[in-house]
Tab-separated table of C-alpha atoms and ligand atoms in Angstrom:
chain	number	residue	atom	x	y	z
A	1	MET	CA	56.575	18.414	-111.251
A	2	ALA	CA	59.488	17.488	-113.505
A	3	ALA	CA	59.026	17.884	-117.234
A	4	HIS	CA	58.875	14.282	-118.371
A	5	MET	CA	59.526	13.290	-121.952
A	6	PRO	CA	56.125	13.184	-123.703
A	7	ALA	CA	55.031	9.722	-124.849
A	8	GLU	CA	55.369	10.532	-128.562
A	9	GLU	CA	58.921	11.815	-128.076
A	10	PHE	CA	59.782	8.755	-125.972
A	11	ARG	CA	58.542	6.518	-128.780
A	12	ARG	CA	60.672	8.378	-131.354
A	13	HIS	CA	63.830	8.373	-129.230
A	14	GLY	CA	63.215	4.748	-128.322
A	15	HIS	CA	63.356	3.856	-132.017
A	16	GLU	CA	66.543	5.927	-132.391
A	17	VAL	CA	68.140	4.096	-129.473
A	18	VAL	CA	67.241	0.660	-130.854
A	19	ASP	CA	68.636	1.701	-134.249
A	20	TRP	CA	71.817	2.867	-132.571
A	21	ILE	CA	72.142	-0.432	-130.681
A	22	ALA	CA	71.551	-2.481	-133.844
A	23	ASP	CA	74.199	-0.443	-135.710
A	24	PHE	CA	76.647	-0.781	-132.812
A	25	LEU	CA	76.248	-4.545	-132.693
A	26	GLU	CA	76.672	-4.770	-136.451
A	27	ARG	CA	79.857	-2.709	-136.527
A	28	VAL	CA	81.411	-3.836	-133.250
A	29	ASP	CA	83.996	-5.970	-135.092
A	30	THR	CA	85.217	-2.880	-136.979
A	31	LEU	CA	86.068	-1.085	-133.712
A	32	PRO	CA	89.402	-1.695	-131.982
A	33	VAL	CA	89.053	-4.574	-129.536
A	34	VAL	CA	91.066	-2.630	-126.931
A	35	PRO	CA	90.165	1.068	-126.550
A	36	GLU	CA	92.872	3.488	-127.620
A	37	VAL	CA	92.570	5.824	-124.631
A	38	LYS	CA	94.701	6.691	-121.619
A	39	PRO	CA	93.447	7.138	-118.053
A	40	GLY	CA	91.712	10.508	-117.865
A	41	ASP	CA	90.851	10.822	-121.588
A	42	ILE	CA	87.152	10.173	-121.056
A	43	LEU	CA	87.071	12.348	-117.931
A	44	ALA	CA	88.535	15.213	-119.950
A	45	MET	CA	85.593	15.052	-122.362
A	46	LEU	CA	83.041	15.475	-119.566
A	47	PRO	CA	82.040	18.811	-118.025
A	48	ASP	CA	82.876	19.426	-114.377
A	49	ARG	CA	79.281	20.230	-113.453
A	50	ALA	CA	75.940	18.631	-114.148
A	51	PRO	CA	73.684	20.746	-116.406
A	52	GLU	CA	71.252	23.221	-114.826
A	53	GLN	CA	69.055	23.244	-117.916
A	54	PRO	CA	67.658	20.217	-119.733
A	55	GLU	CA	69.690	19.064	-122.723
A	56	ASP	CA	68.265	17.832	-125.956
A	57	PHE	CA	68.148	14.058	-126.398
A	58	SER	CA	70.031	14.391	-129.703
A	59	VAL	CA	73.050	15.705	-127.759
A	60	LEU	CA	72.907	12.735	-125.414
A	61	MET	CA	72.873	10.381	-128.400
A	62	ALA	CA	75.753	12.199	-130.081
A	63	ASP	CA	77.829	11.810	-126.915
A	64	LEU	CA	77.431	8.056	-127.087
A	65	ASP	CA	79.620	8.094	-130.200
A	66	ARG	CA	81.841	10.987	-129.101
A	67	VAL	CA	82.525	10.054	-125.474
A	68	VAL	CA	81.459	6.472	-124.774
A	69	VAL	CA	82.381	4.379	-127.811
A	70	PRO	CA	86.074	5.412	-127.842
A	71	GLY	CA	86.372	4.216	-124.243
A	72	LEU	CA	84.713	0.823	-124.651
A	73	MET	CA	86.623	-2.411	-124.150
A	74	GLY	CA	85.556	-4.837	-126.883
A	75	TRP	CA	83.627	-7.231	-124.670
A	76	GLN	CA	81.245	-7.826	-127.585
A	77	HIS	CA	84.005	-7.951	-130.224
A	78	PRO	CA	84.306	-11.418	-131.784
A	79	GLY	CA	88.102	-11.201	-131.361
A	80	PHE	CA	87.783	-10.768	-127.581
A	81	PHE	CA	89.436	-13.862	-126.098
A	82	ALA	CA	90.353	-12.320	-122.736
A	83	TYR	CA	89.088	-13.221	-119.223
A	84	PHE	CA	85.801	-15.102	-119.672
A	85	PRO	CA	83.086	-13.963	-122.068
A	86	GLY	CA	80.323	-11.557	-121.056
A	87	ASN	CA	77.638	-12.512	-123.538
A	88	ILE	CA	74.769	-10.357	-124.661
A	89	SER	CA	72.056	-11.182	-127.180
A	90	PRO	CA	69.251	-9.238	-128.882
A	91	PRO	CA	66.402	-10.852	-126.886
A	92	ALA	CA	68.236	-10.224	-123.617
A	93	VAL	CA	68.912	-6.581	-124.556
A	94	LEU	CA	65.242	-6.070	-125.407
A	95	ALA	CA	64.211	-7.763	-122.168
A	96	GLU	CA	66.492	-5.376	-120.241
A	97	MET	CA	64.611	-2.462	-121.776
A	98	VAL	CA	61.311	-3.981	-120.709
A	99	THR	CA	62.616	-4.763	-117.213
A	100	ALA	CA	63.728	-1.154	-116.808
A	101	SER	CA	60.361	0.081	-118.004
A	102	LEU	CA	58.332	-2.138	-115.694
A	103	GLY	CA	60.297	-0.853	-112.716
A	104	GLN	CA	59.459	-3.813	-110.499
A	105	GLN	CA	60.935	-4.365	-107.049
A	106	GLY	CA	60.562	-8.104	-106.616
A	107	MET	CA	61.734	-8.413	-103.035
A	108	MET	CA	58.590	-10.297	-101.998
A	109	TRP	CA	56.004	-12.292	-103.883
A	110	SER	CA	53.443	-9.585	-103.124
A	111	THR	CA	55.650	-6.749	-104.451
A	112	SER	CA	55.870	-8.462	-107.846
A	113	PRO	CA	54.112	-11.779	-108.350
A	114	ALA	CA	55.171	-11.812	-112.026
A	115	ALA	CA	58.876	-11.184	-111.365
A	116	THR	CA	58.875	-13.838	-108.626
A	117	GLU	CA	57.032	-16.569	-110.459
A	118	VAL	CA	58.717	-16.111	-113.861
A	119	GLU	CA	62.070	-16.414	-112.077
A	120	MET	CA	60.944	-19.512	-110.162
A	121	LYS	CA	59.725	-21.243	-113.314
A	122	VAL	CA	62.733	-20.361	-115.478
A	123	LEU	CA	65.150	-21.629	-112.821
A	124	ASP	CA	63.136	-24.855	-112.621
A	125	TRP	CA	63.484	-25.182	-116.402
A	126	LEU	CA	67.249	-24.808	-116.032
A	127	VAL	CA	67.384	-27.699	-113.565
A	128	ASP	CA	66.164	-29.973	-116.366
A	129	LEU	CA	68.122	-28.255	-119.138
A	130	LEU	CA	71.424	-28.581	-117.262
A	131	GLY	CA	70.829	-32.013	-115.736
A	132	LEU	CA	70.904	-30.675	-112.150
A	133	PRO	CA	69.375	-32.601	-109.194
A	134	GLN	CA	65.556	-32.533	-109.175
A	135	ASP	CA	65.590	-31.571	-105.478
A	136	TRP	CA	66.803	-28.134	-106.548
A	137	LYS	CA	63.434	-27.322	-108.112
A	138	MET	CA	61.069	-24.984	-106.282
A	139	ALA	CA	58.654	-27.856	-105.571
A	140	GLY	CA	61.460	-29.729	-103.802
A	141	PRO	CA	63.326	-28.874	-100.609
A	142	GLY	CA	65.724	-26.597	-102.522
A	143	GLY	CA	65.305	-23.927	-105.149
A	144	GLY	CA	67.000	-21.309	-107.266
A	145	VAL	CA	67.381	-17.545	-107.216
A	146	ILE	CA	69.033	-15.062	-109.563
A	147	GLN	CA	71.768	-13.005	-107.928
A	148	VAL	CA	73.958	-10.218	-109.296
A	149	SER	CA	77.198	-12.166	-109.524
A	150	ALA	CA	78.861	-15.451	-108.689
A	151	SER	CA	80.781	-13.576	-106.009
A	152	ASP	CA	77.480	-12.667	-104.328
A	153	ALA	CA	76.231	-16.227	-104.545
A	154	THR	CA	79.434	-17.635	-103.058
A	155	HIS	CA	79.339	-15.024	-100.335
A	156	THR	CA	75.768	-16.082	-99.574
A	157	ALA	CA	76.796	-19.759	-99.393
A	158	LEU	CA	79.611	-18.880	-97.001
A	159	ALA	CA	77.283	-16.824	-94.816
A	160	VAL	CA	74.797	-19.708	-94.609
A	161	ALA	CA	77.571	-22.203	-93.815
A	162	ARG	CA	78.861	-19.916	-91.094
A	163	HIS	CA	75.382	-19.443	-89.623
A	164	ARG	CA	74.800	-23.209	-89.548
A	165	ALA	CA	78.209	-24.034	-88.092
A	166	GLN	CA	77.957	-21.334	-85.430
A	167	GLU	CA	75.154	-23.272	-83.782
A	168	GLU	CA	77.881	-25.615	-82.525
A	169	ALA	CA	81.209	-23.805	-82.730
A	170	ALA	CA	82.739	-20.390	-82.227
A	171	LEU	CA	83.193	-18.169	-85.288
A	172	ASP	CA	86.925	-17.962	-84.645
A	173	ALA	CA	87.227	-21.736	-84.991
A	174	LEU	CA	85.470	-22.129	-88.373
A	175	VAL	CA	87.534	-23.142	-91.385
A	176	ALA	CA	86.727	-22.866	-95.104
A	177	TYR	CA	88.518	-24.812	-97.860
A	178	THR	CA	88.913	-24.427	-101.579
A	179	SER	CA	91.651	-25.224	-104.059
A	180	GLY	CA	94.651	-23.019	-104.701
A	181	GLN	CA	93.213	-22.513	-108.200
A	182	ALA	CA	89.754	-21.340	-107.089
A	183	HIS	CA	88.488	-17.882	-108.000
A	184	SER	CA	89.352	-14.999	-105.679
A	185	SER	CA	85.632	-14.545	-104.896
A	186	ILE	CA	85.859	-17.501	-102.483
A	187	GLU	CA	88.592	-15.767	-100.511
A	188	LYS	CA	86.706	-12.472	-100.581
A	189	GLY	CA	83.441	-14.168	-99.573
A	190	ALA	CA	85.188	-15.947	-96.700
A	191	ARG	CA	86.635	-12.643	-95.534
A	192	VAL	CA	83.374	-10.700	-95.611
A	193	SER	CA	81.387	-13.488	-94.001
A	194	GLY	CA	83.769	-13.583	-91.069
A	195	PHE	CA	85.824	-16.754	-91.621
A	196	ARG	CA	89.209	-16.350	-90.003
A	197	HIS	CA	90.646	-19.473	-91.617
A	198	LEU	CA	90.723	-20.313	-95.307
A	199	ARG	CA	92.846	-23.192	-96.592
A	200	LEU	CA	93.903	-23.239	-100.238
A	201	VAL	CA	94.151	-26.960	-100.873
A	202	GLU	CA	96.835	-28.464	-103.109
A	203	VAL	CA	95.946	-29.315	-106.707
A	204	ASP	CA	97.062	-32.206	-108.942
A	205	ASP	CA	98.980	-31.945	-112.216
A	206	GLN	CA	95.750	-30.960	-113.998
A	207	PHE	CA	95.095	-28.136	-111.489
A	208	ALA	CA	92.133	-29.916	-109.829
A	209	MET	CA	91.755	-30.093	-106.048
A	210	ARG	CA	93.277	-33.201	-104.446
A	211	PRO	CA	90.710	-34.826	-102.139
A	212	ASP	CA	93.490	-36.545	-100.170
A	213	ALA	CA	95.052	-33.122	-99.483
A	214	LEU	CA	91.638	-31.790	-98.466
A	215	GLU	CA	91.151	-34.700	-96.082
A	216	ARG	CA	94.585	-34.121	-94.574
A	217	ALA	CA	93.892	-30.422	-94.089
A	218	ILE	CA	90.554	-31.190	-92.396
A	219	ASN	CA	92.215	-33.702	-90.057
A	220	ASP	CA	95.030	-31.275	-89.204
A	221	ASP	CA	92.525	-28.537	-88.412
A	222	ARG	CA	90.410	-30.803	-86.218
A	223	ALA	CA	93.560	-31.888	-84.381
A	224	ALA	CA	94.316	-28.191	-83.793
A	225	GLY	CA	90.869	-27.689	-82.228
A	226	LEU	CA	89.307	-25.930	-85.228
A	227	THR	CA	85.939	-26.679	-86.886
A	228	PRO	CA	85.897	-27.348	-90.643
A	229	ALA	CA	82.666	-25.784	-91.956
A	230	PHE	CA	82.742	-25.071	-95.699
A	231	VAL	CA	84.325	-26.355	-98.880
A	232	CYS	CA	84.017	-24.914	-102.376
A	233	SER	CA	84.672	-27.112	-105.410
A	234	SER	CA	85.153	-25.542	-108.825
A	235	ILE	CA	83.776	-26.864	-112.079
A	236	GLY	CA	85.958	-24.811	-114.412
A	237	THR	CA	88.518	-22.707	-112.565
A	238	THR	CA	89.269	-19.243	-113.921
A	239	GLY	CA	92.933	-19.945	-114.610
A	240	THR	CA	92.576	-23.086	-116.727
A	241	THR	CA	88.949	-24.391	-116.345
A	242	ALA	CA	90.177	-27.250	-114.166
A	243	VAL	CA	87.410	-29.443	-112.767
A	244	ASP	CA	87.572	-30.536	-109.138
A	245	PRO	CA	86.354	-34.074	-108.284
A	246	VAL	CA	82.941	-32.984	-107.011
A	247	ARG	CA	81.788	-36.462	-105.993
A	248	ARG	CA	84.820	-37.277	-103.871
A	249	ILE	CA	84.811	-33.836	-102.277
A	250	GLY	CA	81.058	-34.191	-101.706
A	251	GLU	CA	81.497	-37.561	-99.976
A	252	LEU	CA	84.131	-36.080	-97.720
A	253	ALA	CA	82.006	-32.996	-97.012
A	254	ARG	CA	79.053	-35.223	-96.031
A	255	LYS	CA	81.220	-37.369	-93.768
A	256	GLU	CA	82.771	-34.328	-92.088
A	257	GLY	CA	79.604	-32.179	-91.947
A	258	LEU	CA	80.887	-29.372	-94.197
A	259	TRP	CA	78.691	-27.151	-96.368
A	260	HIS	CA	79.661	-28.002	-99.958
A	261	HIS	CA	79.344	-25.199	-102.506
A	262	VAL	CA	80.171	-25.523	-106.210
A	263	ASP	CA	81.446	-22.628	-108.298
A	264	ALA	CA	80.640	-23.352	-111.950
A	265	ALA	CA	80.467	-19.661	-112.857
A	266	PHE	CA	81.774	-20.068	-116.388
A	267	ALA	CA	81.508	-23.777	-117.223
A	268	GLY	CA	78.005	-24.338	-115.840
A	269	SER	CA	76.499	-23.156	-119.132
A	270	ALA	CA	78.180	-26.054	-120.963
A	271	MET	CA	75.978	-28.505	-119.047
A	272	ILE	CA	73.116	-27.705	-121.399
A	273	CYS	CA	74.917	-30.253	-123.614
A	274	PRO	CA	74.587	-33.730	-122.067
A	275	GLU	CA	78.037	-34.785	-123.319
A	276	PHE	CA	79.764	-32.429	-120.811
A	277	ARG	CA	77.746	-33.452	-117.760
A	278	HIS	CA	80.278	-36.022	-116.596
A	279	HIS	CA	82.171	-32.971	-115.292
A	280	GLN	CA	79.401	-32.323	-112.779
A	281	ASP	CA	79.139	-35.889	-111.511
A	282	GLY	CA	78.285	-35.842	-107.807
A	283	LEU	CA	76.042	-32.769	-107.684
A	284	GLU	CA	73.540	-34.649	-105.538
A	285	LEU	CA	76.193	-34.318	-102.784
A	286	VAL	CA	76.249	-30.543	-103.015
A	287	ASP	CA	74.543	-27.976	-100.766
A	288	SER	CA	74.728	-24.980	-103.101
A	289	TYR	CA	75.780	-24.195	-106.651
A	290	VAL	CA	76.343	-21.118	-108.790
A	291	PHE	CA	76.710	-20.528	-112.514
A	292	ASN	CA	76.569	-17.378	-114.621
A	293	PRO	CA	74.308	-17.194	-117.672
A	294	HIS	CA	75.834	-13.703	-117.942
A	295	LYS	CA	79.119	-15.259	-118.947
A	296	TRP	CA	78.345	-17.833	-121.617
A	297	LEU	CA	74.577	-18.231	-122.064
A	298	LEU	CA	73.681	-15.128	-124.092
A	299	THR	CA	72.098	-13.347	-121.122
A	300	ASN	CA	73.354	-9.857	-120.357
A	301	PHE	CA	75.068	-9.123	-117.070
A	302	ASP	CA	73.749	-9.348	-114.377
A	303	CYS	CA	72.393	-12.858	-114.170
A	304	SER	CA	74.029	-15.311	-111.789
A	305	VAL	CA	71.990	-18.375	-110.847
A	306	PHE	CA	72.299	-19.752	-107.326
A	307	TYR	CA	70.719	-23.058	-106.275
A	308	VAL	CA	70.435	-24.634	-102.862
A	309	ALA	CA	69.610	-28.289	-102.258
A	310	ASP	CA	67.673	-27.353	-99.115
A	311	ARG	CA	66.332	-23.835	-98.720
A	312	GLN	CA	65.779	-24.015	-94.955
A	313	PRO	CA	69.359	-23.210	-93.828
A	314	LEU	CA	69.398	-20.288	-96.297
A	315	LEU	CA	66.118	-18.882	-94.993
A	316	LYS	CA	67.183	-19.431	-91.408
A	317	ALA	CA	70.389	-17.486	-92.013
A	318	LEU	CA	68.940	-14.577	-94.015
A	319	SER	CA	65.289	-14.152	-93.127
A	320	ILE	CA	64.475	-11.039	-91.093
A	321	LEU	CA	60.897	-9.842	-90.945
A	322	PRO	CA	60.390	-6.223	-89.902
A	323	PRO	CA	56.762	-5.065	-89.455
A	324	TYR	CA	56.785	-2.997	-92.658
A	325	LEU	CA	57.501	-6.098	-94.765
A	326	ARG	CA	54.860	-8.350	-93.210
A	327	ASP	CA	51.989	-9.390	-95.405
A	328	SER	CA	49.491	-12.186	-95.510
A	329	ALA	CA	50.791	-13.727	-98.769
A	330	SER	CA	54.223	-14.346	-97.233
A	331	LYS	CA	52.656	-16.590	-94.634
A	332	GLY	CA	51.316	-18.936	-97.314
A	333	ALA	CA	53.368	-22.009	-98.139
A	334	ASP	CA	53.366	-21.225	-101.885
A	335	ALA	CA	54.641	-17.645	-101.817
A	336	VAL	CA	58.386	-17.199	-102.278
A	337	ASP	CA	59.865	-13.987	-100.930
A	338	TYR	CA	63.195	-13.732	-102.705
A	339	ARG	CA	64.441	-11.045	-100.285
A	340	ASP	CA	65.244	-13.971	-97.954
A	341	TRP	CA	67.456	-15.635	-100.574
A	342	HIS	CA	70.266	-13.065	-100.712
A	343	VAL	CA	71.676	-10.024	-98.956
A	344	PRO	CA	69.950	-7.163	-100.832
A	345	LEU	CA	66.290	-6.369	-100.297
A	346	GLY	CA	65.424	-4.689	-103.603
A	347	ARG	CA	65.742	-6.790	-106.724
A	348	ARG	CA	65.256	-6.352	-110.457
A	349	PHE	CA	63.089	-8.484	-112.715
A	350	ARG	CA	66.117	-10.381	-114.045
A	351	GLY	CA	64.147	-13.526	-114.824
A	352	LEU	CA	62.608	-11.832	-117.858
A	353	LYS	CA	65.806	-11.763	-119.908
A	354	LEU	CA	66.643	-15.376	-119.087
A	355	TRP	CA	63.077	-16.368	-120.012
A	356	TRP	CA	63.357	-14.555	-123.346
A	357	VAL	CA	66.776	-16.038	-124.106
A	358	LEU	CA	65.634	-19.603	-123.401
A	359	ARG	CA	62.541	-19.121	-125.557
A	360	SER	CA	64.248	-17.207	-128.379
A	361	TYR	CA	67.090	-19.668	-128.921
A	362	GLY	CA	65.467	-22.825	-127.600
A	363	ALA	CA	67.585	-25.429	-125.862
A	364	GLU	CA	68.815	-26.676	-129.240
A	365	GLY	CA	70.009	-23.185	-130.256
A	366	LEU	CA	71.891	-22.808	-126.988
A	367	ARG	CA	73.476	-26.240	-127.353
A	368	ASP	CA	74.661	-25.299	-130.859
A	369	PHE	CA	76.113	-22.072	-129.464
A	370	ILE	CA	78.091	-23.850	-126.711
A	371	ARG	CA	79.191	-26.709	-128.965
A	372	SER	CA	80.488	-24.328	-131.622
A	373	HIS	CA	82.804	-22.634	-129.094
A	374	ILE	CA	84.007	-25.896	-127.613
A	375	SER	CA	84.746	-27.272	-131.055
A	376	LEU	CA	86.658	-24.073	-131.993
A	377	ALA	CA	88.670	-24.453	-128.785
A	378	GLN	CA	89.421	-28.125	-129.454
A	379	SER	CA	90.742	-27.381	-132.928
A	380	LEU	CA	92.832	-24.465	-131.641
A	381	ALA	CA	94.249	-26.760	-128.948
A	382	ALA	CA	95.168	-29.310	-131.639
A	383	ARG	CA	96.986	-26.611	-133.628
A	384	VAL	CA	98.875	-25.538	-130.514
A	385	SER	CA	99.859	-29.140	-129.758
A	386	ASP	CA	101.204	-29.595	-133.272
A	387	HIS	CA	103.229	-26.365	-133.182
A	388	PRO	CA	106.936	-26.908	-132.524
A	389	ARG	CA	107.350	-23.830	-130.294
A	390	LEU	CA	104.087	-23.858	-128.326
A	391	ASP	CA	102.979	-26.017	-125.385
A	392	LEU	CA	99.496	-26.533	-123.979
A	393	VAL	CA	99.670	-26.009	-120.228
A	394	ALA	CA	96.334	-27.572	-119.228
A	395	PRO	CA	93.603	-29.860	-120.568
A	396	VAL	CA	90.810	-28.163	-122.551
A	397	PRO	CA	87.532	-29.521	-121.131
A	398	PHE	CA	85.458	-26.535	-122.330
A	399	SER	CA	86.408	-23.543	-124.491
A	400	LEU	CA	89.479	-22.092	-122.756
A	401	VAL	CA	92.853	-22.880	-124.349
A	402	CYS	CA	95.926	-22.206	-122.189
A	403	PHE	CA	99.343	-22.344	-123.810
A	404	ARG	CA	102.824	-20.901	-123.612
A	405	HIS	CA	105.881	-20.410	-125.752
A	406	SER	CA	108.353	-23.243	-125.225
A	407	ASP	CA	111.167	-20.671	-124.830
A	408	GLY	CA	109.651	-19.566	-121.516
A	409	ASN	CA	108.070	-16.550	-119.860
A	410	GLU	CA	109.695	-13.752	-121.873
A	411	ALA	CA	108.778	-15.345	-125.210
A	412	THR	CA	105.244	-15.975	-123.916
A	413	ARG	CA	104.902	-12.375	-122.774
A	414	SER	CA	106.086	-11.034	-126.166
A	415	LEU	CA	103.648	-13.314	-127.959
A	416	ALA	CA	100.733	-12.034	-125.852
A	417	GLU	CA	101.806	-8.452	-126.460
A	418	ALA	CA	102.008	-9.001	-130.219
A	419	ILE	CA	98.477	-10.447	-130.230
A	420	ASN	CA	97.135	-7.568	-128.174
A	421	ARG	CA	98.773	-4.954	-130.413
A	422	SER	CA	96.879	-6.312	-133.426
A	423	GLY	CA	93.724	-4.317	-132.699
A	424	HIS	CA	91.508	-7.267	-133.669
A	425	SER	CA	92.331	-9.973	-131.107
A	426	TYR	CA	92.759	-9.697	-127.366
A	427	VAL	CA	93.988	-12.300	-124.871
A	428	THR	CA	94.894	-12.228	-121.191
A	429	PRO	CA	98.170	-13.643	-119.964
A	430	SER	CA	98.029	-15.431	-116.620
A	431	SER	CA	100.389	-17.459	-114.484
A	432	ILE	CA	100.501	-20.447	-112.189
A	433	ASP	CA	103.380	-20.265	-109.742
A	434	ASP	CA	106.125	-18.789	-111.926
A	435	MET	CA	104.853	-20.111	-115.243
A	436	LEU	CA	103.382	-17.448	-117.514
A	437	PHE	CA	100.824	-18.570	-120.095
A	438	ILE	CA	98.245	-17.171	-122.503
A	439	ARG	CA	94.538	-17.800	-121.964
A	440	VAL	CA	92.380	-17.879	-125.090
A	441	SER	CA	88.777	-17.890	-123.959
A	442	ILE	CA	86.422	-18.611	-126.861
A	443	GLY	CA	82.855	-17.668	-126.005
A	444	GLN	CA	81.769	-14.345	-127.399
A	445	SER	CA	78.291	-14.174	-128.871
A	446	LYS	CA	79.652	-13.726	-132.416
A	447	THR	CA	83.017	-15.499	-132.307
A	448	ASP	CA	83.400	-17.867	-135.220
A	449	GLN	CA	86.034	-19.862	-137.109
A	450	GLU	CA	87.284	-16.798	-139.021
A	451	HIS	CA	88.086	-14.962	-135.758
A	452	VAL	CA	89.993	-17.898	-134.304
A	453	ASP	CA	91.841	-18.281	-137.631
A	454	ARG	CA	92.829	-14.611	-137.499
A	455	LEU	CA	94.161	-15.106	-133.976
A	456	TRP	CA	96.052	-18.226	-135.050
A	457	GLU	CA	97.719	-16.344	-137.932
A	458	LEU	CA	98.989	-13.832	-135.372
A	459	VAL	CA	100.231	-16.598	-133.091
A	460	GLN	CA	102.065	-18.318	-135.924
A	461	ALA	CA	103.614	-15.090	-137.151
A	462	ASN	CA	104.936	-14.214	-133.678
A	463	ALA	CA	105.732	-17.546	-132.025
B	1	LIG	N1	84.072	-17.940	-110.270
B	1	LIG	C1	84.745	-18.193	-111.412
B	1	LIG	C2	85.208	-19.591	-111.692
B	1	LIG	C3	84.985	-17.152	-112.314
B	1	LIG	O1	85.672	-17.401	-113.433
B	1	LIG	C4	84.526	-15.850	-112.020
B	1	LIG	C5	84.775	-14.739	-112.945
B	1	LIG	O2	85.388	-14.864	-113.973
B	1	LIG	C6	83.823	-15.661	-110.832
B	1	LIG	C7	83.630	-16.719	-109.964
B	1	LIG	C8	83.294	-14.316	-110.448
B	1	LIG	O3	82.166	-14.033	-111.219
B	1	LIG	P1	81.280	-12.733	-110.945
B	1	LIG	O4	81.912	-11.638	-111.725
B	1	LIG	O5	79.909	-13.103	-111.450
B	1	LIG	O6	81.310	-12.465	-109.490
């Protein structure tokens, strides 16, 4: 039998670990936002072989500072404006520790009634908190499930759409649609779920999908003997947070019999504030929807919420019941077996951290959090607009500000490089067609006015 850590030692080390975490979170803004290491530096600090003999826990802790911290990207740094945020929060971190300790495998109701029912209830709460259709609650025809990532959820939606469409058409003939600005996970999901045809539909001057172009593409495909089967709208694209016209796409999808999925991975969290819900107008015309509390709702990765308006096509596509997973509870109408709601069988008790976040901050606390970022972004956008050598390249519906230097790509690139050399602010450049621009994504757990001001000073000094 392995020599387990005795309970008293576990308690002591547990306190040390929590102290270390609290110190790390307090000093994270004093660390460089981008790690100052080259490929291979961390590898070189690690031995080539695993230890034969047990090592003392104090050595493991010391290596956190020696090996790990120097190689950390500043995802929790308040000057991290790159990509989209990956929020954490103290209640979610503590919940992760509890989840790990409980060691639940919630694949079926019977293998963890608590993990299953907490998740069901918390996702029902979110339907009300985000103003989503009531049918998506567990008591309705639909329901929600926590998946690892938005990519997984979109892949699931594509697999269900394919399964449904294959009842009437050959796999080779099925076509999926999304806008040319949609996230790459739609293309990847289409590929792994067997779609041979994916159309990237034209966008308008605000980078939102054009429903007339979608309609034309559907008609062209039908004329060519193909079968349109799936469309994904985005509420908040990754490039610029463009919002597709969900209602018009939904009406078209209904008319044409397409599965309509919505990717709101980043911007979905904003819907906790009623004043942003006009961006999700038309959700009652949607078959499935994903958003990531692990981006912008203070809930550590992984926590991606996937809703379906009707759970039957999902269960039909994914339910397989081998003898070793049969039990009497699963036959009851009230028991939800989440293994049928996604590809993996095993699943963590992820609902706990979302439950603790919602209760620790309260809806009002979360609204304040989202509103503070959106207001910081609006005032940064106003400063950019007023600057003689900077141009906004897209509207700012949420908390992503996209701008470029008016002298063009080279000047924009140099500006981004100057920001990223600062050590305290980090942005990602991106491009649409040949136009390079800088994305400033405001959404870190601790980002405040002073951090945006510091970034703006850098922009002014280098623009
Ligand atoms: N969809 C959008 C709009 C995104 O911005 C992203 C990531 O930034 C994703 C999907 C993929 O998210 P995940 O990492 O959860 O798969």
